[in-house]
XYZ file of N, CA, C and O in Angstrom:
692
model
N -9.462 18.622 10.078
C -9.721 18.993 8.700
C -10.567 17.910 8.041
O -10.271 16.731 8.126
N -11.623 18.322 7.434
C -12.502 17.378 6.746
C -11.901 17.022 5.398
O -11.451 17.880 4.665
N -11.883 15.766 5.094
C -11.397 15.329 3.785
C -12.594 14.897 2.960
O -13.527 14.286 3.460
N -12.541 15.209 1.703
C -13.576 14.761 0.781
C -13.263 13.323 0.402
O -12.220 13.030 -0.143
N -14.151 12.416 0.728
C -13.959 11.004 0.425
C -14.787 10.652 -0.794
O -15.998 10.884 -0.846
N -14.121 10.146 -1.766
C -14.783 9.745 -3.001
C -15.738 8.611 -2.688
O -15.363 7.606 -2.127
N -16.986 8.760 -3.050
C -17.995 7.755 -2.763
C -18.368 6.929 -3.983
O -19.200 6.046 -3.893
N -17.802 7.242 -5.105
C -18.142 6.477 -6.295
C -17.592 5.074 -6.187
O -16.512 4.848 -5.687
N -18.346 4.135 -6.618
C -17.945 2.737 -6.558
C -17.110 2.420 -7.792
O -17.556 2.587 -8.908
N -15.893 1.991 -7.538
C -15.000 1.656 -8.644
C -15.217 0.212 -9.059
O -15.569 -0.627 -8.262
N -15.008 -0.063 -10.306
C -15.133 -1.414 -10.828
C -13.761 -1.913 -11.230
O -13.030 -1.211 -11.909
N -13.435 -3.092 -10.788
C -12.150 -3.670 -11.163
C -12.231 -4.079 -12.617
O -13.022 -4.914 -13.003
N -11.421 -3.409 -13.446
C -11.492 -3.676 -14.878
C -10.300 -4.437 -15.402
O -10.404 -5.085 -16.431
N -9.192 -4.311 -14.703
C -8.016 -5.031 -15.182
C -7.097 -5.257 -14.011
O -7.016 -4.444 -13.138
N -6.431 -6.355 -13.996
C -5.482 -6.683 -12.944
C -4.331 -7.412 -13.579
O -4.480 -8.053 -14.615
N -3.196 -7.290 -12.963
C -2.034 -7.978 -13.523
C -2.395 -9.424 -13.773
O -3.075 -10.047 -12.991
N -1.938 -9.951 -14.864
C -2.265 -11.321 -15.204
C -1.927 -11.639 -16.639
O -1.900 -12.797 -17.017
N -1.728 -10.604 -17.428
C -1.332 -10.835 -18.808
C 0.160 -10.566 -18.864
O 0.612 -9.487 -18.544
N 0.923 -11.573 -19.180
C 2.372 -11.448 -19.170
C 2.899 -11.529 -20.591
O 2.307 -12.127 -21.451
N 4.039 -10.923 -20.801
C 4.679 -10.986 -22.106
C 6.177 -10.866 -21.966
O 6.667 -10.369 -20.975
N 6.888 -11.318 -22.941
C 8.335 -11.230 -22.961
C 8.740 -10.347 -24.124
O 8.274 -10.535 -25.238
N 9.587 -9.384 -23.856
C 10.066 -8.500 -24.895
C 11.509 -8.877 -25.191
O 12.339 -8.921 -24.296
N 11.798 -9.172 -26.437
C 13.150 -9.508 -26.853
C 13.596 -8.431 -27.829
O 12.979 -8.216 -28.857
N 14.675 -7.739 -27.462
C 15.131 -6.636 -28.295
C 16.178 -7.056 -29.311
O 16.543 -6.293 -30.170
N 16.653 -8.248 -29.221
C 17.664 -8.689 -30.173
C 18.156 -10.068 -29.797
O 17.780 -10.619 -28.785
N 19.022 -10.655 -30.641
C 19.568 -11.967 -30.342
C 18.784 -13.046 -31.041
O 17.778 -12.810 -31.684
N 19.266 -14.266 -30.894
C 18.620 -15.385 -31.583
C 17.487 -15.968 -30.748
O 17.364 -15.711 -29.569
N 16.673 -16.778 -31.372
C 15.512 -17.368 -30.706
C 15.926 -18.270 -29.556
O 15.276 -18.293 -28.513
N 17.004 -19.023 -29.708
C 17.464 -19.920 -28.634
C 17.877 -19.107 -27.415
O 17.571 -19.472 -26.276
N 18.555 -17.991 -27.634
C 18.966 -17.125 -26.541
C 17.738 -16.542 -25.842
O 17.676 -16.461 -24.624
N 16.726 -16.147 -26.612
C 15.494 -15.601 -26.042
C 14.767 -16.656 -25.231
O 14.247 -16.368 -24.152
N 14.723 -17.888 -25.708
C 14.067 -18.972 -24.976
C 14.788 -19.243 -23.667
O 14.160 -19.441 -22.626
N 16.127 -19.236 -23.709
C 16.905 -19.451 -22.491
C 16.660 -18.324 -21.498
O 16.482 -18.539 -20.314
N 16.603 -17.084 -21.997
C 16.365 -15.936 -21.146
C 14.977 -16.006 -20.513
O 14.812 -15.742 -19.344
N 13.973 -16.401 -21.279
C 12.622 -16.443 -20.742
C 12.478 -17.497 -19.668
O 11.658 -17.368 -18.780
N 13.292 -18.544 -19.713
C 13.238 -19.584 -18.697
C 13.854 -19.117 -17.385
O 13.498 -19.603 -16.324
N 14.769 -18.145 -17.442
C 15.458 -17.725 -16.229
C 15.081 -16.325 -15.753
O 15.428 -15.939 -14.666
N 14.369 -15.545 -16.551
C 14.019 -14.178 -16.213
C 12.550 -14.106 -15.830
O 11.704 -14.625 -16.542
N 12.248 -13.462 -14.688
C 10.832 -13.311 -14.339
C 10.113 -12.511 -15.416
O 10.670 -11.579 -15.979
N 8.878 -12.897 -15.678
C 8.095 -12.213 -16.695
C 7.589 -10.887 -16.134
O 7.248 -10.788 -14.963
N 7.515 -9.830 -16.949
C 7.024 -8.545 -16.460
C 5.539 -8.612 -16.142
O 4.808 -9.407 -16.712
N 5.116 -7.776 -15.214
C 3.724 -7.723 -14.798
C 3.059 -6.553 -15.502
O 3.626 -5.466 -15.588
N 1.853 -6.775 -15.993
C 1.089 -5.687 -16.601
C 0.534 -4.813 -15.482
O 0.145 -5.300 -14.429
N 0.486 -3.521 -15.699
C 0.008 -2.586 -14.705
C -1.447 -2.874 -14.346
O -2.294 -3.025 -15.213
N -1.718 -2.942 -13.048
C -3.078 -3.170 -12.563
C -3.888 -1.878 -12.678
O -3.337 -0.785 -12.664
N -5.209 -2.019 -12.794
C -6.078 -0.850 -12.903
C -7.392 -1.111 -12.193
O -7.848 -2.238 -12.111
N -7.982 -0.070 -11.674
C -9.316 -0.090 -11.091
C -10.084 1.042 -11.749
O -9.594 2.159 -11.830
N -11.262 0.759 -12.255
C -12.070 1.782 -12.900
C -11.397 2.367 -14.131
O -11.607 3.516 -14.466
N -10.547 1.571 -14.776
C -9.869 2.028 -15.971
C -8.643 2.897 -15.709
O -7.990 3.343 -16.635
N -8.347 3.160 -14.442
C -7.190 3.981 -14.099
C -6.102 3.101 -13.495
O -6.379 2.222 -12.692
N -4.853 3.369 -13.888
C -3.721 2.625 -13.341
C -3.639 2.855 -11.837
O -3.969 3.926 -11.340
N -3.221 1.833 -11.133
C -3.067 1.929 -9.687
C -1.684 2.492 -9.375
O -0.688 1.777 -9.382
N -1.652 3.774 -9.113
C -0.407 4.447 -8.759
C -0.495 4.876 -7.305
O -1.449 5.540 -6.901
N 0.488 4.468 -6.529
C 0.529 4.804 -5.109
C 1.809 5.569 -4.823
O 2.872 5.238 -5.334
N 1.680 6.629 -4.038
C 2.856 7.372 -3.589
C 3.187 6.864 -2.196
O 2.326 6.856 -1.311
N 4.423 6.413 -1.991
C 4.840 5.845 -0.715
C 5.879 6.753 -0.073
O 6.910 7.046 -0.675
N 5.578 7.174 1.139
C 6.501 7.948 1.955
C 7.203 6.978 2.893
O 6.544 6.188 3.576
N 8.549 7.025 2.922
C 9.309 6.104 3.753
C 10.621 6.741 4.175
O 11.087 7.692 3.565
N 11.210 6.167 5.200
C 12.546 6.578 5.610
C 13.532 6.123 4.540
O 13.381 5.033 3.979
N 14.562 6.911 4.252
C 15.521 6.527 3.210
C 16.279 5.233 3.518
O 16.797 4.602 2.605
N 16.311 4.820 4.773
C 17.097 3.642 5.149
C 16.252 2.417 5.481
O 16.791 1.402 5.922
N 14.963 2.468 5.257
C 14.074 1.374 5.665
C 14.080 0.231 4.651
O 13.610 0.385 3.524
N 14.588 -0.926 5.055
C 14.639 -2.095 4.184
C 13.289 -2.761 3.986
O 12.956 -3.194 2.878
N 12.475 -2.858 5.045
C 11.176 -3.517 4.895
C 10.236 -2.683 4.028
O 9.382 -3.219 3.328
N 10.402 -1.363 4.047
C 9.606 -0.490 3.178
C 9.912 -0.802 1.710
O 9.004 -0.897 0.880
N 11.200 -0.960 1.414
C 11.599 -1.286 0.037
C 11.024 -2.631 -0.388
O 10.588 -2.797 -1.533
N 10.972 -3.594 0.533
C 10.403 -4.913 0.205
C 8.898 -4.814 -0.022
O 8.349 -5.497 -0.878
N 8.205 -3.972 0.748
C 6.766 -3.790 0.540
C 6.518 -3.141 -0.814
O 5.594 -3.522 -1.536
N 7.356 -2.186 -1.192
C 7.241 -1.552 -2.503
C 7.426 -2.593 -3.602
O 6.667 -2.620 -4.581
N 8.393 -3.477 -3.466
C 8.598 -4.559 -4.446
C 7.357 -5.441 -4.527
O 6.956 -5.873 -5.609
N 6.721 -5.731 -3.384
C 5.485 -6.521 -3.339
C 4.382 -5.839 -4.158
O 3.685 -6.491 -4.947
N 4.232 -4.531 -3.987
C 3.220 -3.789 -4.741
C 3.525 -3.802 -6.229
O 2.631 -4.011 -7.058
N 4.784 -3.574 -6.586
C 5.173 -3.567 -7.993
C 4.943 -4.934 -8.633
O 4.491 -5.011 -9.777
N 5.212 -6.008 -7.900
C 4.974 -7.358 -8.422
C 3.489 -7.605 -8.676
O 3.125 -8.402 -9.538
N 2.625 -6.898 -7.935
C 1.175 -7.023 -8.120
C 0.646 -6.083 -9.199
O -0.554 -6.072 -9.474
N 1.531 -5.269 -9.805
C 1.116 -4.404 -10.895
C 0.924 -2.948 -10.544
O 0.517 -2.158 -11.387
N 1.186 -2.567 -9.303
C 1.080 -1.159 -8.926
C 2.257 -0.373 -9.499
O 3.368 -0.883 -9.591
N 1.993 0.864 -9.853
C 3.058 1.806 -10.166
C 3.323 2.558 -8.865
O 2.395 3.084 -8.249
N 4.585 2.595 -8.434
C 4.920 3.175 -7.135
C 5.825 4.385 -7.315
O 6.842 4.310 -7.993
N 5.420 5.488 -6.720
C 6.252 6.692 -6.635
C 6.769 6.754 -5.203
O 5.977 6.776 -4.261
N 8.088 6.775 -5.027
C 8.683 6.751 -3.696
C 9.133 8.144 -3.297
O 9.785 8.840 -4.073
N 8.766 8.537 -2.085
C 9.196 9.808 -1.519
C 9.908 9.518 -0.203
O 9.265 9.189 0.790
N 11.244 9.578 -0.205
C 11.996 9.405 1.032
C 11.786 10.615 1.916
O 11.758 11.752 1.442
N 11.636 10.368 3.225
C 11.391 11.451 4.165
C 12.048 11.138 5.497
O 11.975 10.008 5.983
N 12.661 12.147 6.086
C 13.195 12.031 7.444
C 12.179 12.547 8.460
O 12.479 12.622 9.648
N 10.983 12.899 7.995
C 9.947 13.459 8.859
C 8.676 12.602 8.781
O 7.586 13.118 8.532
N 8.813 11.295 8.997
C 7.662 10.399 8.861
C 6.566 10.690 9.884
O 5.390 10.525 9.584
N 6.917 11.144 11.076
C 5.892 11.474 12.069
C 4.993 12.595 11.549
O 3.771 12.558 11.739
N 5.571 13.558 10.861
C 4.799 14.654 10.278
C 3.900 14.144 9.148
O 2.733 14.526 9.055
N 4.412 13.255 8.302
C 3.616 12.666 7.214
C 2.395 11.964 7.798
O 1.265 12.155 7.335
N 2.603 11.154 8.837
C 1.502 10.402 9.454
C 0.492 11.334 10.118
O -0.720 11.116 10.045
N 0.984 12.395 10.753
C 0.082 13.365 11.386
C -0.773 14.065 10.339
O -1.986 14.221 10.525
N -0.162 14.484 9.225
C -0.911 15.135 8.154
C -1.916 14.189 7.510
O -2.976 14.609 7.065
N -1.585 12.886 7.485
C -2.488 11.890 6.916
C -3.632 11.557 7.864
O -4.626 10.976 7.451
N -3.487 11.900 9.126
C -4.518 11.569 10.107
C -4.495 10.112 10.518
O -5.508 9.571 10.963
N -3.338 9.456 10.386
C -3.232 8.058 10.791
C -3.175 8.017 12.316
O -2.261 8.599 12.917
N -4.145 7.350 12.962
C -4.125 7.265 14.421
C -2.815 6.632 14.921
O -2.278 5.724 14.299
N -2.327 7.132 16.036
C -1.056 6.673 16.594
C -1.010 5.162 16.771
O 0.000 4.528 16.456
N -2.107 4.564 17.229
C -2.109 3.119 17.482
C -2.164 2.276 16.205
O -2.015 1.060 16.257
N -2.335 2.908 15.049
C -2.358 2.178 13.773
C -1.089 2.390 12.959
O -0.952 1.838 11.864
N -0.138 3.151 13.470
C 1.036 3.508 12.685
C 2.021 2.355 12.512
O 2.080 1.439 13.320
N 2.771 2.435 11.422
C 3.818 1.490 11.071
C 4.988 2.304 10.528
O 5.107 3.494 10.832
N 5.797 1.715 9.670
C 7.004 2.409 9.219
C 6.806 3.274 7.981
O 7.471 4.278 7.825
N 5.920 2.930 7.075
C 5.739 3.714 5.851
C 4.263 4.058 5.670
O 3.394 3.394 6.224
N 4.022 5.101 4.880
C 2.670 5.595 4.639
C 2.510 5.835 3.146
O 3.378 6.436 2.518
N 1.407 5.362 2.589
C 1.147 5.557 1.169
C -0.135 6.335 0.949
O -0.999 6.409 1.821
N -0.237 6.914 -0.245
C -1.443 7.635 -0.652
C -1.822 7.144 -2.036
O -1.005 7.158 -2.963
N -3.069 6.662 -2.166
C -3.571 6.221 -3.462
C -4.990 6.761 -3.619
O -5.863 6.475 -2.800
N -5.186 7.594 -4.618
C -6.485 8.262 -4.770
C -6.738 9.120 -3.543
O -5.896 9.923 -3.150
N -7.889 8.935 -2.915
C -8.253 9.671 -1.701
C -7.925 8.889 -0.436
O -8.324 9.294 0.657
N -7.238 7.775 -0.551
C -6.999 6.882 0.581
C -5.546 6.878 1.046
O -4.619 6.936 0.242
N -5.385 6.727 2.356
C -4.080 6.509 2.965
C -3.887 5.019 3.192
O -4.847 4.305 3.493
N -2.659 4.557 3.059
C -2.314 3.151 3.281
C -1.128 3.143 4.236
O -0.050 3.641 3.903
N -1.339 2.604 5.413
C -0.316 2.622 6.452
C 0.219 1.221 6.692
O -0.540 0.301 6.976
N 1.511 1.056 6.543
C 2.151 -0.209 6.881
C 2.041 -1.263 5.801
O 1.814 -0.978 4.627
N 2.198 -2.504 6.215
C 2.390 -3.647 5.324
C 1.068 -4.276 4.859
O 0.819 -5.464 5.052
N 0.229 -3.477 4.223
C -1.063 -3.937 3.693
C -0.800 -4.804 2.459
O -0.105 -4.379 1.533
N -1.352 -6.028 2.414
C -1.168 -6.875 1.230
C -1.800 -6.238 -0.019
O -2.864 -5.621 0.051
N -1.138 -6.393 -1.151
C -1.608 -5.800 -2.407
C -3.018 -6.257 -2.760
O -3.851 -5.441 -3.172
N -3.317 -7.551 -2.611
C -4.644 -8.032 -2.988
C -5.730 -7.445 -2.092
O -6.848 -7.201 -2.537
N -5.412 -7.178 -0.833
C -6.366 -6.539 0.073
C -6.592 -5.093 -0.353
O -7.727 -4.614 -0.378
N -5.521 -4.410 -0.714
C -5.625 -3.029 -1.153
C -6.449 -2.918 -2.432
O -7.303 -2.031 -2.563
N -6.258 -3.829 -3.373
C -7.037 -3.816 -4.618
C -8.524 -4.009 -4.320
O -9.381 -3.293 -4.849
N -8.848 -4.959 -3.436
C -10.259 -5.196 -3.074
C -10.854 -3.951 -2.412
O -11.978 -3.529 -2.719
N -10.103 -3.344 -1.518
C -10.532 -2.124 -0.838
C -10.824 -1.009 -1.849
O -11.851 -0.337 -1.771
N -9.930 -0.831 -2.805
C -10.123 0.199 -3.828
C -11.338 -0.096 -4.696
O -12.072 0.816 -5.094
N -11.568 -1.360 -4.988
C -12.734 -1.741 -5.781
C -14.027 -1.439 -5.020
O -14.993 -0.937 -5.584
N -14.043 -1.717 -3.726
C -15.235 -1.478 -2.906
C -15.453 0.005 -2.632
O -16.581 0.436 -2.415
N -14.364 0.790 -2.605
C -14.405 2.238 -2.377
C -15.267 2.632 -1.175
O -16.191 3.429 -1.289
N -14.933 2.103 0.014
C -15.744 2.443 1.192
C -15.528 3.892 1.633
O -14.529 4.531 1.263
N -16.460 4.377 2.427
C -16.347 5.715 3.002
C -15.383 5.607 4.181
O -15.779 5.292 5.302
N -14.102 5.827 3.921
C -13.058 5.672 4.926
C -11.874 6.545 4.559
O -11.785 7.038 3.427
N -10.973 6.721 5.500
C -9.720 7.449 5.238
C -8.681 6.518 4.624
O -7.861 6.948 3.826
N -8.692 5.231 5.046
C -7.706 4.316 4.505
C -7.616 3.002 5.251
O -8.487 2.645 6.032
N -6.533 2.283 4.965
C -6.237 0.980 5.560
C -4.909 1.048 6.295
O -4.013 1.789 5.899
N -4.776 0.210 7.331
C -3.522 0.147 8.073
C -3.257 -1.274 8.542
O -4.182 -2.017 8.867
N -1.989 -1.635 8.560
C -1.510 -2.817 9.267
C -0.598 -2.259 10.355
O 0.539 -1.869 10.075
N -1.130 -2.159 11.587
C -0.341 -1.568 12.670
C 0.921 -2.380 12.974
O 0.927 -3.606 12.862
N 1.964 -1.684 13.375
C 3.213 -2.348 13.721
C 3.872 -2.934 12.483
O 3.708 -2.437 11.378
N 4.588 -3.991 12.705
C 5.319 -4.639 11.617
C 5.224 -6.159 11.791
O 6.202 -6.820 12.138
N 4.037 -6.740 11.568
C 3.856 -8.169 11.843
C 4.693 -9.066 10.928
O 4.745 -8.855 9.705
N 5.316 -10.048 11.525
C 6.129 -11.012 10.778
C 5.232 -11.780 9.814
O 4.156 -12.242 10.173
N 5.677 -11.865 8.575
C 4.933 -12.589 7.545
C 4.067 -11.705 6.680
O 3.568 -12.139 5.648
N 3.879 -10.441 7.082
C 3.146 -9.513 6.221
C 4.072 -9.121 5.070
O 5.289 -9.282 5.165
N 3.523 -8.626 3.955
C 4.368 -8.278 2.808
C 5.468 -7.279 3.186
O 5.186 -6.214 3.719
N 6.704 -7.680 2.940
C 7.850 -6.870 3.304
C 8.477 -7.262 4.622
O 9.583 -6.858 4.945
N 7.766 -8.069 5.392
C 8.251 -8.513 6.703
C 8.407 -10.037 6.753
O 8.265 -10.656 7.800
N 8.712 -10.630 5.605
C 8.861 -12.074 5.528
C 10.093 -12.524 6.313
O 11.143 -11.894 6.267
N 9.922 -13.610 7.059
C 11.021 -14.229 7.808
C 10.865 -15.736 7.686
O 10.249 -16.372 8.543
N 11.377 -16.264 6.577
C 11.207 -17.688 6.325
C 9.737 -18.002 6.152
O 8.997 -17.263 5.521
N 9.299 -19.103 6.748
C 7.901 -19.505 6.641
C 7.028 -18.982 7.762
O 5.832 -19.259 7.804
N 7.589 -18.220 8.687
C 6.816 -17.737 9.837
C 5.842 -16.646 9.410
O 6.209 -15.685 8.725
N 4.589 -16.807 9.816
C 3.569 -15.801 9.561
C 2.763 -15.628 10.845
O 2.062 -16.547 11.273
N 2.893 -14.479 11.469
C 2.101 -14.174 12.655
C 0.747 -13.629 12.221
O 0.661 -12.910 11.219
N -0.313 -13.964 12.957
C -1.622 -13.409 12.604
C -1.634 -11.887 12.788
O -0.972 -11.360 13.674
N -2.368 -11.206 11.908
C -2.501 -9.755 12.035
C -3.802 -9.310 11.387
O -4.413 -10.036 10.619
N -4.212 -8.095 11.735
C -5.423 -7.507 11.175
C -5.067 -6.350 10.260
O -4.135 -5.590 10.512
N -5.847 -6.222 9.188
C -5.820 -5.036 8.340
C -6.997 -4.195 8.816
O -8.134 -4.669 8.849
N -6.714 -2.968 9.225
C -7.707 -2.112 9.854
C -8.116 -0.989 8.903
O -7.271 -0.346 8.291
N -9.433 -0.773 8.790
C -9.974 0.346 8.021
C -10.225 1.478 9.027
O -10.753 1.234 10.118
N -9.823 2.703 8.662
C -9.991 3.808 9.602
C -10.528 5.050 8.910
O -10.450 5.197 7.698
N -11.113 5.908 9.739
C -11.495 7.248 9.291
C -11.152 8.199 10.437
O -10.481 7.794 11.383
N -11.597 9.409 10.376
C -11.227 10.404 11.379
C -11.706 10.110 12.780
O -11.177 10.651 13.741
N -12.710 9.244 12.933
C -13.287 9.015 14.262
C -13.308 7.559 14.708
O -13.563 7.290 15.875
N -13.083 6.614 13.814
C -13.195 5.211 14.218
C -12.270 4.319 13.396
O -11.726 4.731 12.375
N -12.142 3.087 13.879
C -11.365 2.071 13.181
C -12.047 0.731 13.388
O -12.653 0.482 14.431
N -11.966 -0.132 12.374
C -12.549 -1.465 12.475
C -11.712 -2.444 11.660
O -11.024 -2.047 10.718
N -11.791 -3.714 12.000
C -11.049 -4.728 11.275
C -11.676 -4.899 9.899
O -12.867 -5.193 9.777
N -10.904 -4.681 8.876
C -11.346 -4.871 7.495
C -11.111 -6.309 7.067
O -11.917 -6.883 6.365
N -9.988 -6.876 7.521
C -9.628 -8.252 7.159
C -8.656 -8.792 8.200
O -7.757 -8.074 8.630
N -8.844 -10.039 8.574
C -7.892 -10.717 9.455
C -7.066 -11.676 8.640
O -7.600 -12.412 7.808
N -5.773 -11.650 8.843
C -4.851 -12.548 8.132
C -4.330 -13.546 9.145
O -3.714 -13.194 10.123
N -4.582 -14.822 8.894
C -4.147 -15.881 9.825
C -3.321 -16.890 9.098
O -3.493 -17.226 8.010
């Protein structure tokens, strides 16, 4: 099945970086104490003036998927989660090549996102808007977002793919 790939070049117009603290009540000293111990909220990231909303398909019991979702949310993405017991079917419908598959699959705009793709890489990819089906981090490399294990980080590649080919988009070392 041929997919229509958006060829328009998106411009990065806003990215998380403006933080604020909302205090709904209480005294100023209490608010100051709270701000010192509470992480500041992240402003929603946007590309081309549109909020970055990604739909993530995952197994209901996958812990690393939940950690990757937290990574995206911390970077300003809005995440819609769809639990599925039929992930092989989701990946087949997405056209993700078998050798590029991982545990979860996302859809953002016209692009598929497979596995533990770093948020900053995904934002750059969306800004460049290449003629591709999507990005993948095959397998579950230690140290990729959601697969943290202490300070260990194994090298891995982020792969750009389409219906007929795949190439390294970025190497993480």
